[in-house]
Amino acid sequence: AYAPRGWDPSQGKLGFTFARLRTQDGEHVVTTKTPMATAMECIEHETTVGDREAMHGVLMSLGYVPSVRIAKTRRVGTAGQVSVCVDEVEKAGVFLELEILVDDDRDGRAAQDDLDAWARDLGVDLERTTDTYDILVRPSS
């Protein structure tokens, strides 16, 4: 994960754009995420890249710095329009991540509340978190 040079977690995420360079099954993907009303409601842009090291150089040249490494195993599925992921995140635990794509005119917090209600209807003991993986795996200072 990459953060803008000079960014500190104490500043929060709103008002900043972050980047991620992921490699999975030999494919490299770069993603930018710009949080909106909350850190979990983001405008995202994503594309595959052929050369991971070159993309790392591009991100560094644009003023990003590596901020944290996130290693996870993910199992994916769908339930209607809901993308369902079960993630085992090193140094953080197991998470159920739910995602839906929403139009610009839909309230993101209301969509998150709808997903929370959907998860609670599963009848499984869950604890909702609003922290993203990069915050959860970051060493405490």
mmCIF file with all atom_site columns, C-alpha atoms in Angstrom:
data_model
loop_
_atom_site.group_PDB
_atom_site.id
_atom_site.type_symbol
_atom_site.label_atom_id
_atom_site.label_alt_id
_atom_site.label_comp_id
_atom_site.label_asym_id
_atom_site.label_entity_id
_atom_site.label_seq_id
_atom_site.pdbx_PDB_ins_code
_atom_site.Cartn_x
_atom_site.Cartn_y
_atom_site.Cartn_z
_atom_site.occupancy
_atom_site.B_iso_or_equiv
_atom_site.pdbx_formal_charge
_atom_site.auth_seq_id
_atom_site.auth_comp_id
_atom_site.auth_asym_id
_atom_site.auth_atom_id
_atom_site.pdbx_PDB_model_num
ATOM 1   C CA . ALA A 1 1   ? 0.000   0.000   0.000   1.00 0.00 ? 1   ALA A CA 1
ATOM 2   C CA . TYR A 1 2   ? 1.208   3.523   -0.769  1.00 0.00 ? 2   TYR A CA 1
ATOM 3   C CA . ALA A 1 3   ? 0.376   6.808   0.892   1.00 0.00 ? 3   ALA A CA 1
ATOM 4   C CA . PRO A 1 4   ? 1.109   10.369  -0.190  1.00 0.00 ? 4   PRO A CA 1
ATOM 5   C CA . ARG A 1 5   ? 4.562   11.514  0.961   1.00 0.00 ? 5   ARG A CA 1
ATOM 6   C CA . GLY A 1 6   ? 4.211   13.211  4.371   1.00 0.00 ? 6   GLY A CA 1
ATOM 7   C CA . TRP A 1 7   ? 0.860   11.583  5.210   1.00 0.00 ? 7   TRP A CA 1
ATOM 8   C CA . ASP A 1 8   ? 0.495   10.251  8.739   1.00 0.00 ? 8   ASP A CA 1
ATOM 9   C CA . PRO A 1 9   ? -2.309  7.930   9.953   1.00 0.00 ? 9   PRO A CA 1
ATOM 10  C CA . SER A 1 10  ? -3.237  10.500  12.596  1.00 0.00 ? 10  SER A CA 1
ATOM 11  C CA . GLN A 1 11  ? -4.419  12.742  9.733   1.00 0.00 ? 11  GLN A CA 1
ATOM 12  C CA . GLY A 1 12  ? -7.159  10.316  8.747   1.00 0.00 ? 12  GLY A CA 1
ATOM 13  C CA . LYS A 1 13  ? -7.783  9.336   5.152   1.00 0.00 ? 13  LYS A CA 1
ATOM 14  C CA . LEU A 1 14  ? -10.346 11.882  3.975   1.00 0.00 ? 14  LEU A CA 1
ATOM 15  C CA . GLY A 1 15  ? -8.886  14.354  1.504   1.00 0.00 ? 15  GLY A CA 1
ATOM 16  C CA . PHE A 1 16  ? -6.083  12.022  0.375   1.00 0.00 ? 16  PHE A CA 1
ATOM 17  C CA . THR A 1 17  ? -5.715  9.530   -2.474  1.00 0.00 ? 17  THR A CA 1
ATOM 18  C CA . PHE A 1 18  ? -3.929  6.259   -1.730  1.00 0.00 ? 18  PHE A CA 1
ATOM 19  C CA . ALA A 1 19  ? -2.526  3.617   -4.060  1.00 0.00 ? 19  ALA A CA 1
ATOM 20  C CA . ARG A 1 20  ? -2.153  -0.135  -3.919  1.00 0.00 ? 20  ARG A CA 1
ATOM 21  C CA . LEU A 1 21  ? 0.063   -2.352  -6.048  1.00 0.00 ? 21  LEU A CA 1
ATOM 22  C CA . ARG A 1 22  ? -1.082  -5.944  -5.788  1.00 0.00 ? 22  ARG A CA 1
ATOM 23  C CA . THR A 1 23  ? 0.297   -9.122  -7.310  1.00 0.00 ? 23  THR A CA 1
ATOM 24  C CA . GLN A 1 24  ? -1.972  -12.141 -7.451  1.00 0.00 ? 24  GLN A CA 1
ATOM 25  C CA . ASP A 1 25  ? -1.393  -15.262 -9.516  1.00 0.00 ? 25  ASP A CA 1
ATOM 26  C CA . GLY A 1 26  ? 1.326   -13.461 -11.485 1.00 0.00 ? 26  GLY A CA 1
ATOM 27  C CA . GLU A 1 27  ? -0.893  -10.504 -12.434 1.00 0.00 ? 27  GLU A CA 1
ATOM 28  C CA . HIS A 1 28  ? -0.021  -7.000  -11.199 1.00 0.00 ? 28  HIS A CA 1
ATOM 29  C CA . VAL A 1 29  ? -2.841  -4.536  -10.492 1.00 0.00 ? 29  VAL A CA 1
ATOM 30  C CA . VAL A 1 30  ? -2.558  -0.901  -9.440  1.00 0.00 ? 30  VAL A CA 1
ATOM 31  C CA . THR A 1 31  ? -5.500  0.749   -7.709  1.00 0.00 ? 31  THR A CA 1
ATOM 32  C CA . THR A 1 32  ? -6.073  4.247   -6.409  1.00 0.00 ? 32  THR A CA 1
ATOM 33  C CA . LYS A 1 33  ? -8.641  4.868   -3.703  1.00 0.00 ? 33  LYS A CA 1
ATOM 34  C CA . THR A 1 34  ? -9.949  8.282   -2.737  1.00 0.00 ? 34  THR A CA 1
ATOM 35  C CA . PRO A 1 35  ? -12.080 8.111   0.425   1.00 0.00 ? 35  PRO A CA 1
ATOM 36  C CA . MET A 1 36  ? -15.275 10.136  0.338   1.00 0.00 ? 36  MET A CA 1
ATOM 37  C CA . ALA A 1 37  ? -17.516 10.469  3.419   1.00 0.00 ? 37  ALA A CA 1
ATOM 38  C CA . THR A 1 38  ? -15.697 7.585   5.198   1.00 0.00 ? 38  THR A CA 1
ATOM 39  C CA . ALA A 1 39  ? -12.467 5.640   4.666   1.00 0.00 ? 39  ALA A CA 1
ATOM 40  C CA . MET A 1 40  ? -14.536 2.722   3.334   1.00 0.00 ? 40  MET A CA 1
ATOM 41  C CA . GLU A 1 41  ? -16.520 4.743   0.782   1.00 0.00 ? 41  GLU A CA 1
ATOM 42  C CA . CYS A 1 42  ? -14.042 5.342   -2.023  1.00 0.00 ? 42  CYS A CA 1
ATOM 43  C CA . ILE A 1 43  ? -13.812 6.349   -5.625  1.00 0.00 ? 43  ILE A CA 1
ATOM 44  C CA . GLU A 1 44  ? -11.549 3.703   -7.136  1.00 0.00 ? 44  GLU A CA 1
ATOM 45  C CA . HIS A 1 45  ? -9.552  3.453   -10.340 1.00 0.00 ? 45  HIS A CA 1
ATOM 46  C CA . GLU A 1 46  ? -7.844  0.178   -11.213 1.00 0.00 ? 46  GLU A CA 1
ATOM 47  C CA . THR A 1 47  ? -5.860  -1.342  -14.047 1.00 0.00 ? 47  THR A CA 1
ATOM 48  C CA . THR A 1 48  ? -3.441  -4.171  -14.698 1.00 0.00 ? 48  THR A CA 1
ATOM 49  C CA . VAL A 1 49  ? 0.215   -3.361  -15.294 1.00 0.00 ? 49  VAL A CA 1
ATOM 50  C CA . GLY A 1 50  ? 2.855   -5.436  -17.033 1.00 0.00 ? 50  GLY A CA 1
ATOM 51  C CA . ASP A 1 51  ? 5.875   -4.412  -14.967 1.00 0.00 ? 51  ASP A CA 1
ATOM 52  C CA . ARG A 1 52  ? 5.496   -4.239  -11.186 1.00 0.00 ? 52  ARG A CA 1
ATOM 53  C CA . GLU A 1 53  ? 8.866   -2.584  -10.553 1.00 0.00 ? 53  GLU A CA 1
ATOM 54  C CA . ALA A 1 54  ? 8.230   0.072   -13.195 1.00 0.00 ? 54  ALA A CA 1
ATOM 55  C CA . MET A 1 55  ? 4.827   0.823   -11.619 1.00 0.00 ? 55  MET A CA 1
ATOM 56  C CA . HIS A 1 56  ? 6.482   1.094   -8.214  1.00 0.00 ? 56  HIS A CA 1
ATOM 57  C CA . GLY A 1 57  ? 8.823   3.680   -9.769  1.00 0.00 ? 57  GLY A CA 1
ATOM 58  C CA . VAL A 1 58  ? 5.888   5.584   -11.247 1.00 0.00 ? 58  VAL A CA 1
ATOM 59  C CA . LEU A 1 59  ? 4.139   5.722   -7.877  1.00 0.00 ? 59  LEU A CA 1
ATOM 60  C CA . MET A 1 60  ? 7.317   6.922   -6.169  1.00 0.00 ? 60  MET A CA 1
ATOM 61  C CA . SER A 1 61  ? 7.800   9.601   -8.857  1.00 0.00 ? 61  SER A CA 1
ATOM 62  C CA . LEU A 1 62  ? 4.224   10.783  -8.272  1.00 0.00 ? 62  LEU A CA 1
ATOM 63  C CA . GLY A 1 63  ? 5.004   11.398  -4.613  1.00 0.00 ? 63  GLY A CA 1
ATOM 64  C CA . TYR A 1 64  ? 3.772   8.176   -3.038  1.00 0.00 ? 64  TYR A CA 1
ATOM 65  C CA . VAL A 1 65  ? 5.732   6.183   -0.482  1.00 0.00 ? 65  VAL A CA 1
ATOM 66  C CA . PRO A 1 66  ? 5.253   2.579   0.599   1.00 0.00 ? 66  PRO A CA 1
ATOM 67  C CA . SER A 1 67  ? 3.281   2.676   3.837   1.00 0.00 ? 67  SER A CA 1
ATOM 68  C CA . VAL A 1 68  ? 2.482   -0.914  4.813   1.00 0.00 ? 68  VAL A CA 1
ATOM 69  C CA . ARG A 1 69  ? 2.504   -4.431  3.360   1.00 0.00 ? 69  ARG A CA 1
ATOM 70  C CA . ILE A 1 70  ? -0.760  -6.337  3.537   1.00 0.00 ? 70  ILE A CA 1
ATOM 71  C CA . ALA A 1 71  ? -0.677  -10.097 2.971   1.00 0.00 ? 71  ALA A CA 1
ATOM 72  C CA . LYS A 1 72  ? -3.971  -11.918 2.750   1.00 0.00 ? 72  LYS A CA 1
ATOM 73  C CA . THR A 1 73  ? -5.687  -14.997 1.446   1.00 0.00 ? 73  THR A CA 1
ATOM 74  C CA . ARG A 1 74  ? -9.072  -14.232 -0.082  1.00 0.00 ? 74  ARG A CA 1
ATOM 75  C CA . ARG A 1 75  ? -12.041 -16.404 -0.957  1.00 0.00 ? 75  ARG A CA 1
ATOM 76  C CA . VAL A 1 76  ? -14.678 -14.659 -3.089  1.00 0.00 ? 76  VAL A CA 1
ATOM 77  C CA . GLY A 1 77  ? -18.276 -15.103 -4.058  1.00 0.00 ? 77  GLY A CA 1
ATOM 78  C CA . THR A 1 78  ? -21.441 -13.165 -4.764  1.00 0.00 ? 78  THR A CA 1
ATOM 79  C CA . ALA A 1 79  ? -24.925 -13.069 -3.318  1.00 0.00 ? 79  ALA A CA 1
ATOM 80  C CA . GLY A 1 80  ? -27.121 -11.100 -5.680  1.00 0.00 ? 80  GLY A CA 1
ATOM 81  C CA . GLN A 1 81  ? -25.434 -7.706  -6.088  1.00 0.00 ? 81  GLN A CA 1
ATOM 82  C CA . VAL A 1 82  ? -23.254 -8.184  -3.004  1.00 0.00 ? 82  VAL A CA 1
ATOM 83  C CA . SER A 1 83  ? -19.609 -9.125  -3.487  1.00 0.00 ? 83  SER A CA 1
ATOM 84  C CA . VAL A 1 84  ? -18.664 -11.379 -0.560  1.00 0.00 ? 84  VAL A CA 1
ATOM 85  C CA . CYS A 1 85  ? -15.031 -11.912 0.454   1.00 0.00 ? 85  CYS A CA 1
ATOM 86  C CA . VAL A 1 86  ? -13.617 -13.918 3.334   1.00 0.00 ? 86  VAL A CA 1
ATOM 87  C CA . ASP A 1 87  ? -10.133 -12.583 3.996   1.00 0.00 ? 87  ASP A CA 1
ATOM 88  C CA . GLU A 1 88  ? -7.441  -14.076 6.210   1.00 0.00 ? 88  GLU A CA 1
ATOM 89  C CA . VAL A 1 89  ? -5.147  -11.102 6.827   1.00 0.00 ? 89  VAL A CA 1
ATOM 90  C CA . GLU A 1 90  ? -1.690  -11.711 8.290   1.00 0.00 ? 90  GLU A CA 1
ATOM 91  C CA . LYS A 1 91  ? -1.290  -9.891  11.631  1.00 0.00 ? 91  LYS A CA 1
ATOM 92  C CA . ALA A 1 92  ? -4.987  -8.939  11.741  1.00 0.00 ? 92  ALA A CA 1
ATOM 93  C CA . GLY A 1 93  ? -7.290  -11.986 11.580  1.00 0.00 ? 93  GLY A CA 1
ATOM 94  C CA . VAL A 1 94  ? -10.237 -13.187 9.520   1.00 0.00 ? 94  VAL A CA 1
ATOM 95  C CA . PHE A 1 95  ? -12.714 -10.735 7.996   1.00 0.00 ? 95  PHE A CA 1
ATOM 96  C CA . LEU A 1 96  ? -15.954 -10.841 6.058   1.00 0.00 ? 96  LEU A CA 1
ATOM 97  C CA . GLU A 1 97  ? -15.776 -8.028  3.531   1.00 0.00 ? 97  GLU A CA 1
ATOM 98  C CA . LEU A 1 98  ? -18.940 -7.026  1.708   1.00 0.00 ? 98  LEU A CA 1
ATOM 99  C CA . GLU A 1 99  ? -19.083 -4.605  -1.192  1.00 0.00 ? 99  GLU A CA 1
ATOM 100 C CA . ILE A 1 100 ? -21.654 -3.184  -3.547  1.00 0.00 ? 100 ILE A CA 1
ATOM 101 C CA . LEU A 1 101 ? -21.229 -0.640  -6.308  1.00 0.00 ? 101 LEU A CA 1
ATOM 102 C CA . VAL A 1 102 ? -23.429 2.407   -5.810  1.00 0.00 ? 102 VAL A CA 1
ATOM 103 C CA . ASP A 1 103 ? -24.375 5.352   -7.969  1.00 0.00 ? 103 ASP A CA 1
ATOM 104 C CA . ASP A 1 104 ? -23.066 8.795   -7.089  1.00 0.00 ? 104 ASP A CA 1
ATOM 105 C CA . ASP A 1 105 ? -26.482 9.815   -5.778  1.00 0.00 ? 105 ASP A CA 1
ATOM 106 C CA . ARG A 1 106 ? -26.722 7.015   -3.174  1.00 0.00 ? 106 ARG A CA 1
ATOM 107 C CA . ASP A 1 107 ? -25.651 7.762   0.379   1.00 0.00 ? 107 ASP A CA 1
ATOM 108 C CA . GLY A 1 108 ? -22.553 5.638   1.047   1.00 0.00 ? 108 GLY A CA 1
ATOM 109 C CA . ARG A 1 109 ? -23.197 5.390   4.770   1.00 0.00 ? 109 ARG A CA 1
ATOM 110 C CA . ALA A 1 110 ? -26.714 4.128   4.126   1.00 0.00 ? 110 ALA A CA 1
ATOM 111 C CA . ALA A 1 111 ? -25.276 1.503   1.747   1.00 0.00 ? 111 ALA A CA 1
ATOM 112 C CA . GLN A 1 112 ? -22.784 0.448   4.442   1.00 0.00 ? 112 GLN A CA 1
ATOM 113 C CA . ASP A 1 113 ? -25.597 0.187   6.994   1.00 0.00 ? 113 ASP A CA 1
ATOM 114 C CA . ASP A 1 114 ? -27.586 -1.974  4.538   1.00 0.00 ? 114 ASP A CA 1
ATOM 115 C CA . LEU A 1 115 ? -24.575 -4.295  4.158   1.00 0.00 ? 115 LEU A CA 1
ATOM 116 C CA . ASP A 1 116 ? -24.185 -4.461  7.932   1.00 0.00 ? 116 ASP A CA 1
ATOM 117 C CA . ALA A 1 117 ? -27.842 -5.460  8.305   1.00 0.00 ? 117 ALA A CA 1
ATOM 118 C CA . TRP A 1 118 ? -27.409 -8.054  5.539   1.00 0.00 ? 118 TRP A CA 1
ATOM 119 C CA . ALA A 1 119 ? -24.392 -9.548  7.357   1.00 0.00 ? 119 ALA A CA 1
ATOM 120 C CA . ARG A 1 120 ? -26.206 -9.651  10.689  1.00 0.00 ? 120 ARG A CA 1
ATOM 121 C CA . ASP A 1 121 ? -29.049 -11.586 9.055   1.00 0.00 ? 121 ASP A CA 1
ATOM 122 C CA . LEU A 1 122 ? -26.559 -14.405 8.399   1.00 0.00 ? 122 LEU A CA 1
ATOM 123 C CA . GLY A 1 123 ? -26.864 -15.419 12.053  1.00 0.00 ? 123 GLY A CA 1
ATOM 124 C CA . VAL A 1 124 ? -23.094 -15.386 12.619  1.00 0.00 ? 124 VAL A CA 1
ATOM 125 C CA . ASP A 1 125 ? -21.415 -13.539 15.475  1.00 0.00 ? 125 ASP A CA 1
ATOM 126 C CA . LEU A 1 126 ? -19.711 -10.594 13.718  1.00 0.00 ? 126 LEU A CA 1
ATOM 127 C CA . GLU A 1 127 ? -18.083 -7.396  14.895  1.00 0.00 ? 127 GLU A CA 1
ATOM 128 C CA . ARG A 1 128 ? -18.260 -4.432  12.507  1.00 0.00 ? 128 ARG A CA 1
ATOM 129 C CA . THR A 1 129 ? -15.083 -2.459  11.949  1.00 0.00 ? 129 THR A CA 1
ATOM 130 C CA . THR A 1 130 ? -14.552 0.766   10.054  1.00 0.00 ? 130 THR A CA 1
ATOM 131 C CA . ASP A 1 131 ? -10.763 0.331   10.004  1.00 0.00 ? 131 ASP A CA 1
ATOM 132 C CA . THR A 1 132 ? -9.189  -0.643  6.702   1.00 0.00 ? 132 THR A CA 1
ATOM 133 C CA . TYR A 1 133 ? -6.584  -3.416  6.491   1.00 0.00 ? 133 TYR A CA 1
ATOM 134 C CA . ASP A 1 134 ? -3.691  -0.977  6.193   1.00 0.00 ? 134 ASP A CA 1
ATOM 135 C CA . ILE A 1 135 ? -4.666  0.562   9.541   1.00 0.00 ? 135 ILE A CA 1
ATOM 136 C CA . LEU A 1 136 ? -5.269  -2.833  11.183  1.00 0.00 ? 136 LEU A CA 1
ATOM 137 C CA . VAL A 1 137 ? -1.847  -4.274  10.285  1.00 0.00 ? 137 VAL A CA 1
ATOM 138 C CA . ARG A 1 138 ? 0.149   -1.106  10.958  1.00 0.00 ? 138 ARG A CA 1
ATOM 139 C CA . PRO A 1 139 ? 2.361   -1.460  14.039  1.00 0.00 ? 139 PRO A CA 1
ATOM 140 C CA . SER A 1 140 ? 1.239   0.636   17.000  1.00 0.00 ? 140 SER A CA 1
ATOM 141 C CA . SER A 1 141 ? 3.542   3.520   17.795  1.00 0.00 ? 141 SER A CA 1
#
